[in-house]
XYZ file of C-alpha atoms in Angstrom:
541
model
C 187.902 44.093 104.690
C 189.549 41.408 106.843
C 191.973 42.482 109.555
C 194.779 40.225 110.791
C 195.689 40.055 114.512
C 198.894 41.842 115.515
C 200.206 38.656 117.149
C 200.902 37.272 113.681
C 203.523 39.986 113.211
C 205.123 39.734 116.680
C 207.116 36.547 116.388
C 209.765 37.626 118.936
C 207.297 38.222 121.781
C 206.112 35.207 123.783
C 202.404 34.586 124.177
C 202.483 35.093 127.967
C 204.267 38.444 127.572
C 201.739 39.400 124.922
C 198.847 38.644 127.318
C 200.433 40.685 130.104
C 201.016 43.485 127.633
C 197.315 43.425 126.773
C 196.308 43.917 130.398
C 192.865 45.541 130.507
C 191.886 48.540 132.593
C 195.220 48.600 134.432
C 195.201 44.864 135.315
C 196.834 41.818 133.736
C 194.244 40.144 131.558
C 193.690 37.033 133.686
C 193.240 39.078 136.860
C 190.848 41.360 135.030
C 188.796 38.429 133.716
C 188.814 36.585 137.052
C 187.618 39.703 138.889
C 184.787 40.453 136.444
C 183.602 36.838 136.322
C 183.464 36.654 140.139
C 181.515 39.911 140.298
C 179.153 38.711 137.563
C 178.356 35.448 139.307
C 177.420 37.328 142.499
C 175.735 40.252 140.741
C 172.080 41.263 141.065
C 171.928 41.516 137.262
C 172.627 37.801 136.810
C 170.204 36.946 139.618
C 167.507 39.037 137.893
C 168.160 37.283 134.569
C 167.744 33.847 136.162
C 164.647 34.995 138.051
C 163.064 36.317 134.834
C 163.631 32.993 133.080
C 161.996 31.194 136.018
C 158.953 33.468 135.900
C 158.622 32.885 132.147
C 158.321 29.181 132.961
C 155.618 30.123 135.525
C 157.895 29.194 138.424
C 156.996 32.273 140.454
C 158.270 33.004 143.962
C 155.026 31.615 145.399
C 156.442 28.129 144.775
C 158.699 28.605 147.804
C 155.936 29.922 150.074
C 155.656 28.475 153.586
C 153.171 29.079 156.402
C 154.377 29.913 159.886
C 153.062 30.429 163.408
C 154.501 31.749 166.676
C 154.675 29.115 169.409
C 154.153 29.701 173.146
C 157.815 30.608 173.533
C 157.571 33.263 170.823
C 159.594 31.265 168.311
C 158.615 31.276 164.637
C 157.766 27.756 163.487
C 156.697 26.325 160.140
C 153.082 25.172 160.116
C 152.736 21.895 158.232
C 149.199 20.952 159.279
C 147.506 23.811 157.427
C 146.936 23.995 153.675
C 149.648 25.728 151.673
C 148.347 26.468 148.187
C 150.951 27.799 145.739
C 148.920 29.284 142.909
C 151.237 30.661 140.253
C 149.773 32.809 137.458
C 151.603 33.131 134.070
C 150.969 36.851 133.526
C 154.633 37.382 132.683
C 154.701 34.656 130.044
C 151.486 35.935 128.457
C 152.748 39.528 128.226
C 156.100 38.435 126.751
C 154.446 36.193 124.139
C 151.947 38.935 123.319
C 154.731 41.410 122.497
C 156.805 38.887 120.539
C 153.888 37.660 118.423
C 152.714 41.235 117.871
C 156.183 42.181 116.611
C 157.329 38.988 114.874
C 154.147 37.032 114.198
C 154.898 37.595 110.518
C 158.267 37.287 108.822
C 160.492 40.332 108.520
C 160.492 42.199 105.176
C 163.580 43.774 103.586
C 163.444 46.443 100.901
C 166.539 46.488 98.696
C 166.823 48.068 95.241
C 169.928 46.059 94.255
C 168.732 42.714 92.883
C 172.044 40.904 93.442
C 172.274 41.894 97.107
C 168.568 41.151 97.581
C 169.208 37.560 96.494
C 172.137 37.305 98.940
C 169.970 38.612 101.784
C 167.315 35.995 101.005
C 169.885 33.269 101.708
C 170.273 34.571 105.275
C 166.843 35.912 106.188
C 165.101 32.553 106.118
C 162.527 31.002 108.437
C 165.429 29.724 110.581
C 166.698 33.251 111.221
C 163.127 34.424 111.829
C 162.769 31.751 114.510
C 166.050 32.922 116.046
C 164.704 36.485 116.078
C 161.639 35.278 117.979
C 163.873 33.570 120.563
C 165.932 36.759 120.878
C 162.786 38.869 121.286
C 161.475 36.597 124.051
C 164.726 36.750 125.961
C 165.120 40.509 125.526
C 161.615 41.052 126.942
C 162.499 38.832 129.881
C 165.989 40.096 130.715
C 166.277 43.459 128.924
C 168.858 42.299 126.370
C 169.682 39.212 124.293
C 172.661 38.326 122.109
C 173.353 37.001 118.605
C 176.875 35.903 117.617
C 178.256 35.963 114.062
C 180.609 33.088 113.198
C 181.763 30.834 110.374
C 180.907 27.137 110.339
C 183.328 24.413 109.238
C 182.247 24.889 105.620
C 183.197 28.576 105.646
C 179.578 29.749 105.673
C 178.569 32.812 107.682
C 176.156 31.848 110.445
C 174.386 33.494 113.380
C 173.569 31.846 116.707
C 171.795 32.897 119.871
C 173.914 33.212 123.022
C 172.005 33.166 126.362
C 172.135 36.517 128.152
C 173.345 34.928 131.395
C 176.557 33.892 129.585
C 177.547 37.374 128.327
C 179.442 40.125 130.157
C 179.541 43.172 127.866
C 182.004 46.088 127.911
C 180.708 49.080 126.008
C 182.762 51.717 124.204
C 180.140 54.443 124.760
C 177.626 55.503 127.397
C 174.649 54.815 125.105
C 175.710 51.165 124.716
C 175.742 51.233 120.917
C 179.275 49.916 120.266
C 181.049 47.041 122.006
C 184.589 47.286 123.287
C 184.864 43.639 124.397
C 182.768 40.661 125.487
C 183.401 37.933 128.045
C 181.426 34.764 127.474
C 181.191 32.430 130.479
C 179.492 29.071 130.085
C 179.594 25.586 131.572
C 180.018 22.288 129.733
C 179.786 18.723 131.001
C 182.995 16.726 130.588
C 183.072 12.927 130.524
C 186.453 11.637 131.669
C 188.076 8.403 130.525
C 187.543 6.834 133.966
C 183.788 7.461 133.732
C 183.633 10.498 136.001
C 181.437 13.420 134.988
C 182.464 16.976 135.819
C 181.150 20.443 134.995
C 183.827 22.710 133.525
C 183.547 26.497 133.203
C 184.792 27.837 129.864
C 185.751 31.475 129.327
C 186.052 33.320 125.999
C 187.343 36.893 125.861
C 186.355 38.551 122.562
C 188.169 41.742 121.591
C 189.009 43.592 118.370
C 192.323 41.691 118.259
C 190.839 38.216 118.519
C 189.544 35.715 121.064
C 191.339 34.395 124.149
C 190.266 30.958 125.376
C 190.478 29.942 129.042
C 189.175 27.352 131.440
C 188.453 27.885 135.130
C 190.827 25.709 137.148
C 191.174 25.092 140.878
C 193.466 28.096 141.288
C 191.953 30.376 138.655
C 192.036 30.768 134.884
C 194.258 28.478 132.826
C 194.751 28.136 129.068
C 191.917 26.124 127.542
C 193.344 22.631 126.894
C 190.694 22.041 124.205
C 192.058 24.879 122.027
C 195.216 24.718 119.912
C 196.163 28.254 120.950
C 195.102 30.670 123.650
C 194.668 33.562 121.197
C 192.822 33.031 117.925
C 191.139 35.235 115.357
C 187.398 35.507 115.108
C 187.635 33.072 112.200
C 190.158 31.421 109.850
C 190.701 32.259 106.182
C 192.885 30.703 103.481
C 195.633 32.805 101.868
C 197.531 31.642 98.749
C 201.199 30.861 99.423
C 203.771 32.882 97.439
C 207.568 32.904 97.407
C 209.885 35.898 97.918
C 209.242 36.970 94.321
C 205.455 36.856 94.899
C 205.159 33.781 92.675
C 202.370 31.321 93.701
C 203.641 28.133 95.374
C 202.095 24.906 94.092
C 202.326 21.303 95.257
C 203.523 18.261 93.284
C 200.135 18.000 91.582
C 200.360 21.588 90.416
C 197.665 22.819 92.819
C 197.884 26.110 94.650
C 198.957 25.819 98.293
C 197.308 27.900 101.028
C 198.118 29.157 104.523
C 195.419 29.135 107.180
C 195.400 32.596 108.727
C 193.530 33.876 111.753
C 191.381 36.891 110.800
C 189.200 39.248 112.823
C 186.150 41.348 112.135
C 186.367 45.097 112.446
C 183.473 44.848 114.923
C 183.066 42.532 117.915
C 180.944 39.672 116.491
C 178.196 39.987 119.128
C 174.933 41.763 118.263
C 172.710 43.041 121.110
C 168.918 42.891 120.821
C 167.404 45.184 123.446
C 163.887 45.326 124.860
C 164.421 49.047 125.402
C 167.320 51.500 125.450
C 167.578 51.145 129.253
C 168.023 47.347 128.945
C 165.363 46.874 131.638
C 163.397 43.632 131.483
C 159.623 43.412 131.713
C 159.670 41.502 135.013
C 161.175 44.483 136.830
C 157.992 46.414 136.013
C 155.364 43.890 137.129
C 156.928 41.458 139.615
C 155.480 42.993 142.851
C 151.998 43.011 141.291
C 152.230 39.402 140.098
C 153.552 38.255 143.494
C 150.668 39.997 145.296
C 148.149 38.377 142.939
C 149.674 34.938 143.587
C 149.694 35.509 147.339
C 146.085 36.741 147.546
C 144.690 33.851 145.495
C 146.789 31.298 147.392
C 145.763 32.766 150.756
C 142.099 32.736 149.735
C 142.410 29.101 148.685
C 144.013 28.228 152.034
C 141.228 29.966 153.922
C 138.538 28.096 152.002
C 140.252 24.759 152.658
C 141.208 25.277 156.294
C 138.224 27.145 157.730
C 134.672 25.901 157.011
C 131.702 28.251 156.674
C 130.617 27.543 160.265
C 132.307 26.072 163.344
C 130.566 24.556 166.395
C 131.975 25.720 169.735
C 131.467 23.342 172.711
C 132.160 25.167 175.966
C 133.156 23.721 179.363
C 135.335 21.111 177.655
C 139.070 20.708 178.200
C 141.101 22.960 175.941
C 143.297 21.439 173.216
C 146.762 22.188 171.879
C 147.221 23.872 168.477
C 147.747 20.685 166.452
C 144.668 19.022 167.937
C 142.665 22.219 167.546
C 143.480 22.373 163.851
C 142.612 18.722 163.362
C 139.261 19.188 165.159
C 138.416 22.186 162.967
C 139.285 20.376 159.708
C 137.811 17.006 160.615
C 134.853 17.676 162.893
C 134.293 21.396 162.305
C 134.097 21.607 166.087
C 136.168 23.533 168.658
C 136.367 22.195 172.245
C 137.091 24.898 174.853
C 137.040 25.075 178.673
C 134.461 27.245 180.469
C 130.725 27.314 181.098
C 128.882 24.586 179.252
C 127.258 25.699 176.048
C 127.134 25.029 172.315
C 127.436 27.888 169.824
C 128.178 28.415 166.119
C 130.780 30.793 164.619
C 130.241 32.093 161.079
C 133.495 32.318 159.034
C 132.334 33.830 155.754
C 134.838 35.234 153.297
C 134.471 38.786 152.007
C 134.442 37.685 148.393
C 133.482 41.125 147.100
C 136.571 42.747 148.609
C 138.848 39.936 147.395
C 137.476 40.033 143.843
C 137.775 43.810 143.767
C 141.418 43.673 144.851
C 142.262 40.957 142.331
C 140.558 42.885 139.525
C 142.567 45.974 140.444
C 145.805 43.953 140.476
C 145.048 42.376 137.099
C 144.369 45.774 135.570
C 147.583 47.168 137.071
C 149.611 44.231 135.736
C 148.492 44.843 132.145
C 148.859 48.597 132.599
C 152.427 48.345 133.938
C 153.303 45.633 131.405
C 151.897 47.616 128.446
C 149.755 44.710 127.341
C 146.178 43.934 126.301
C 143.944 41.986 128.680
C 141.940 39.671 126.432
C 139.446 39.031 129.243
C 138.169 42.606 129.022
C 134.437 42.374 128.299
C 134.559 45.606 126.297
C 137.075 44.218 123.755
C 134.331 42.730 121.548
C 133.498 43.773 118.018
C 134.647 47.383 118.008
C 135.696 49.808 115.284
C 139.231 50.268 114.023
C 139.670 53.499 115.989
C 138.601 51.820 119.233
C 140.998 48.942 118.580
C 143.859 51.405 118.109
C 143.134 52.914 121.511
C 142.935 49.445 123.035
C 146.328 48.513 121.600
C 147.946 51.915 122.214
C 150.142 50.819 125.161
C 151.229 47.611 123.444
C 151.913 49.486 120.211
C 154.060 52.120 121.957
C 156.057 49.477 123.829
C 156.656 47.439 120.665
C 157.605 50.620 118.775
C 160.546 50.979 121.158
C 161.503 47.379 120.444
C 161.329 48.060 116.695
C 163.858 50.874 117.074
C 166.297 48.649 118.969
C 165.741 45.603 116.750
C 166.164 47.642 113.547
C 169.566 48.762 114.823
C 170.460 45.103 115.501
C 169.199 43.953 112.058
C 171.428 46.571 110.432
C 174.406 45.057 112.261
C 173.480 41.623 110.887
C 173.389 43.130 107.402
C 176.825 44.688 108.026
C 178.336 41.233 108.577
C 176.569 39.967 105.437
C 178.002 42.872 103.394
C 181.544 42.146 104.606
C 181.130 38.422 103.949
C 179.894 39.082 100.391
C 182.806 41.443 99.699
C 185.440 39.004 100.960
C 183.971 36.173 98.908
C 184.057 38.259 95.732
C 180.281 38.543 95.409
C 180.407 42.337 95.168
C 180.789 45.507 97.184
C 177.373 46.395 98.610
C 178.448 48.926 101.218
C 176.528 51.745 99.530
C 173.384 49.670 98.890
C 170.476 50.845 101.025
C 168.490 48.136 102.838
C 165.362 48.950 104.848
C 164.016 46.318 107.280
C 160.257 46.382 107.957
C 158.420 44.612 110.773
C 155.001 43.350 109.712
C 153.193 43.982 112.992
C 150.442 41.433 113.605
C 147.753 43.720 115.031
C 144.055 42.931 115.335
C 142.204 45.331 113.037
C 138.812 45.875 111.486
C 139.693 44.357 108.094
C 136.560 45.643 106.385
C 137.461 49.240 107.224
C 141.102 48.841 106.152
C 140.226 47.170 102.837
C 137.648 49.866 102.136
C 140.198 52.587 102.862
C 142.705 50.850 100.568
C 140.193 50.825 97.700
C 139.389 54.499 98.258
C 143.112 55.358 98.139
C 143.698 54.040 94.609
C 145.020 56.874 92.455
C 145.783 59.041 95.491
C 148.803 57.193 96.882
C 151.193 54.663 95.300
C 150.203 51.046 94.739
C 153.202 49.980 96.825
C 151.867 51.831 99.887
C 148.376 50.424 99.398
C 149.676 46.858 99.026
C 152.029 47.183 102.018
C 149.124 48.243 104.261
C 146.597 45.670 103.041
C 145.728 43.248 105.895
C 146.077 40.147 103.707
C 149.572 40.962 102.453
C 152.588 39.552 104.330
C 155.328 40.563 101.862
C 154.709 43.728 99.849
C 157.559 43.129 97.377
C 156.416 39.593 96.543
C 152.802 40.770 96.242
C 153.731 43.545 93.785
C 155.769 41.069 91.720
C 152.787 38.677 91.669
C 150.467 41.502 90.576
C 152.790 42.356 87.649
C 153.020 38.674 86.724
C 149.238 38.316 86.688
C 148.881 41.510 84.611
C 151.324 40.132 82.039
C 149.387 36.847 81.866
C 146.098 38.705 81.379
C 147.620 40.731 78.547
C 148.739 37.525 76.796
C 145.290 35.977 77.200
C 143.599 39.126 75.861
C 145.904 39.289 72.819
C 145.208 35.647 71.966
C 141.487 36.198 72.382
C 141.618 39.149 69.977
C 143.493 37.067 67.392
C 140.975 34.221 67.663
C 138.062 36.657 67.351
C 139.587 38.247 64.230
C 139.961 34.831 62.598
C 136.358 33.942 63.352
C 134.871 37.249 62.235
C 136.774 37.838 58.977
C 138.726 35.078 57.250
C 136.505 32.136 58.189
C 133.208 33.909 57.411
C 134.489 35.134 54.021
C 135.666 31.644 53.082
C 132.286 30.178 54.016
C 130.432 32.723 51.837
C 132.671 32.016 48.809
C 132.291 28.283 49.233
C 128.512 28.560 49.453
C 128.336 30.713 46.269
C 130.605 28.310 44.337
C 128.429 25.340 45.318
C 125.289 27.147 44.117
C 126.838 27.946 40.676
C 128.075 24.372 40.326
C 124.563 23.002 40.934
C 123.090 25.358 38.353
C 125.623 24.218 35.706
C 124.811 20.553 36.341
C 121.121 21.162 35.860
C 121.731 23.071 32.599
C 123.660 20.152 31.123
C 120.797 17.706 31.841
C 118.111 20.012 30.312
C 119.508 22.224 27.468
C 116.169 23.856 26.877
C 115.754 24.747 30.553
C 115.599 28.437 30.940
C 114.578 29.153 27.284
C 111.208 30.569 26.242
C 109.218 28.092 24.064
C 107.516 29.389 20.882
C 103.767 28.920 20.505
C 102.811 26.578 17.696
């Protein structure tokens, strides 16, 4: 199943010539990489990814809001004397978390008929991988796509790690984006020099079917990564027994087999995409204008409340003031001094709260509608029937159903790497073994109705289906095994009880009766010996 890079069989071709020969899309490899990295750094896609991660942290665009005015010369100036509230609302974070917890609130279940492969899968699908899946789901909701990389650790164990989406430039082999042709990973590390200086260094990895090229961004462009022993390596290293020309194993002085470390590659690029949807469009693209408007309206309302009191006294026939002094008078004295005929008047500055609240309510509803979420502040959510709850969760359920399709495809790719790893380690060939992943969706339901329906379904559908749909069951396979275990224990207890009952009813009772009869006969014999005439009829004299 392992495939060795062609470079291992091209000893007469220099590495630099090999790289030029592998020029991609009509360009030498370094030029190709340099061009794509530059475009990526300046791309709207990367900017959107970074923006989405900021919004998830509730660092919305309102944080950069400034207030301006036009001076007497018509020049736009920043106003620093007025209030500048920056009210940021975490709608985006709430919607993302809602989808992730709905999908992965409970651990993933795998159905596998082969017991040996099921045990192997359990070694990988642990709580650690489940946590990684939650991280991947959060990022895919934010940015449209997230990435998991397959690799081997120093101990030769297959591992999976999350790679941030802003570090990955993907090249797809098909228009549907189902198979990767290559991946560029661009990331920055902090280097501590011997003289104490600290510098940020950009690292570049180019993953292809033939292996991985390692580069570092220098002052004049890409250079070979000085931290790597070779520019081109396999996806991982394996040990191959050494043999001589007659195919006889080579051993060392201690008689132990010697090995060669060989660079090997997977048949697939070891990057697994987890998509929010097939279009790879993040959630923020759907709701950002609505969230920004909500932030702006609430911030503007707050500024109005702070800067303009409910009523302002106007004193006429008093020298006019400049804008800064006018603002200070309004905030401090709630009085405006103006030139003209002498008089004192009051201006009412009431807010139209009804209109503001109506607009905000409309925005909130639109945010949850566009984001396919459930607004938990809805007063009608309450204690409703199961059917009503299904309607309430319909949008969320449909959105998550799309995620399930994409995530199932990604889980199957994880299982592919596990199959290959098991085969290469001599654990067995499980390529034909069917494995079905199941997401235990954490939906709010009317448990009483579901449990009642489960009880009514006994004898109509299989026990496995009933158990899998019971609201208290998190793992159907484990629950069925526990049910069988408890049945076996009950059978043992019943058999023992029957044995004990038989002993009490028959053997012990019979023994007691015999013992009682023997005692009675023995007493009669003793009495006869003391009185020989007892029991005889005396003759009349």
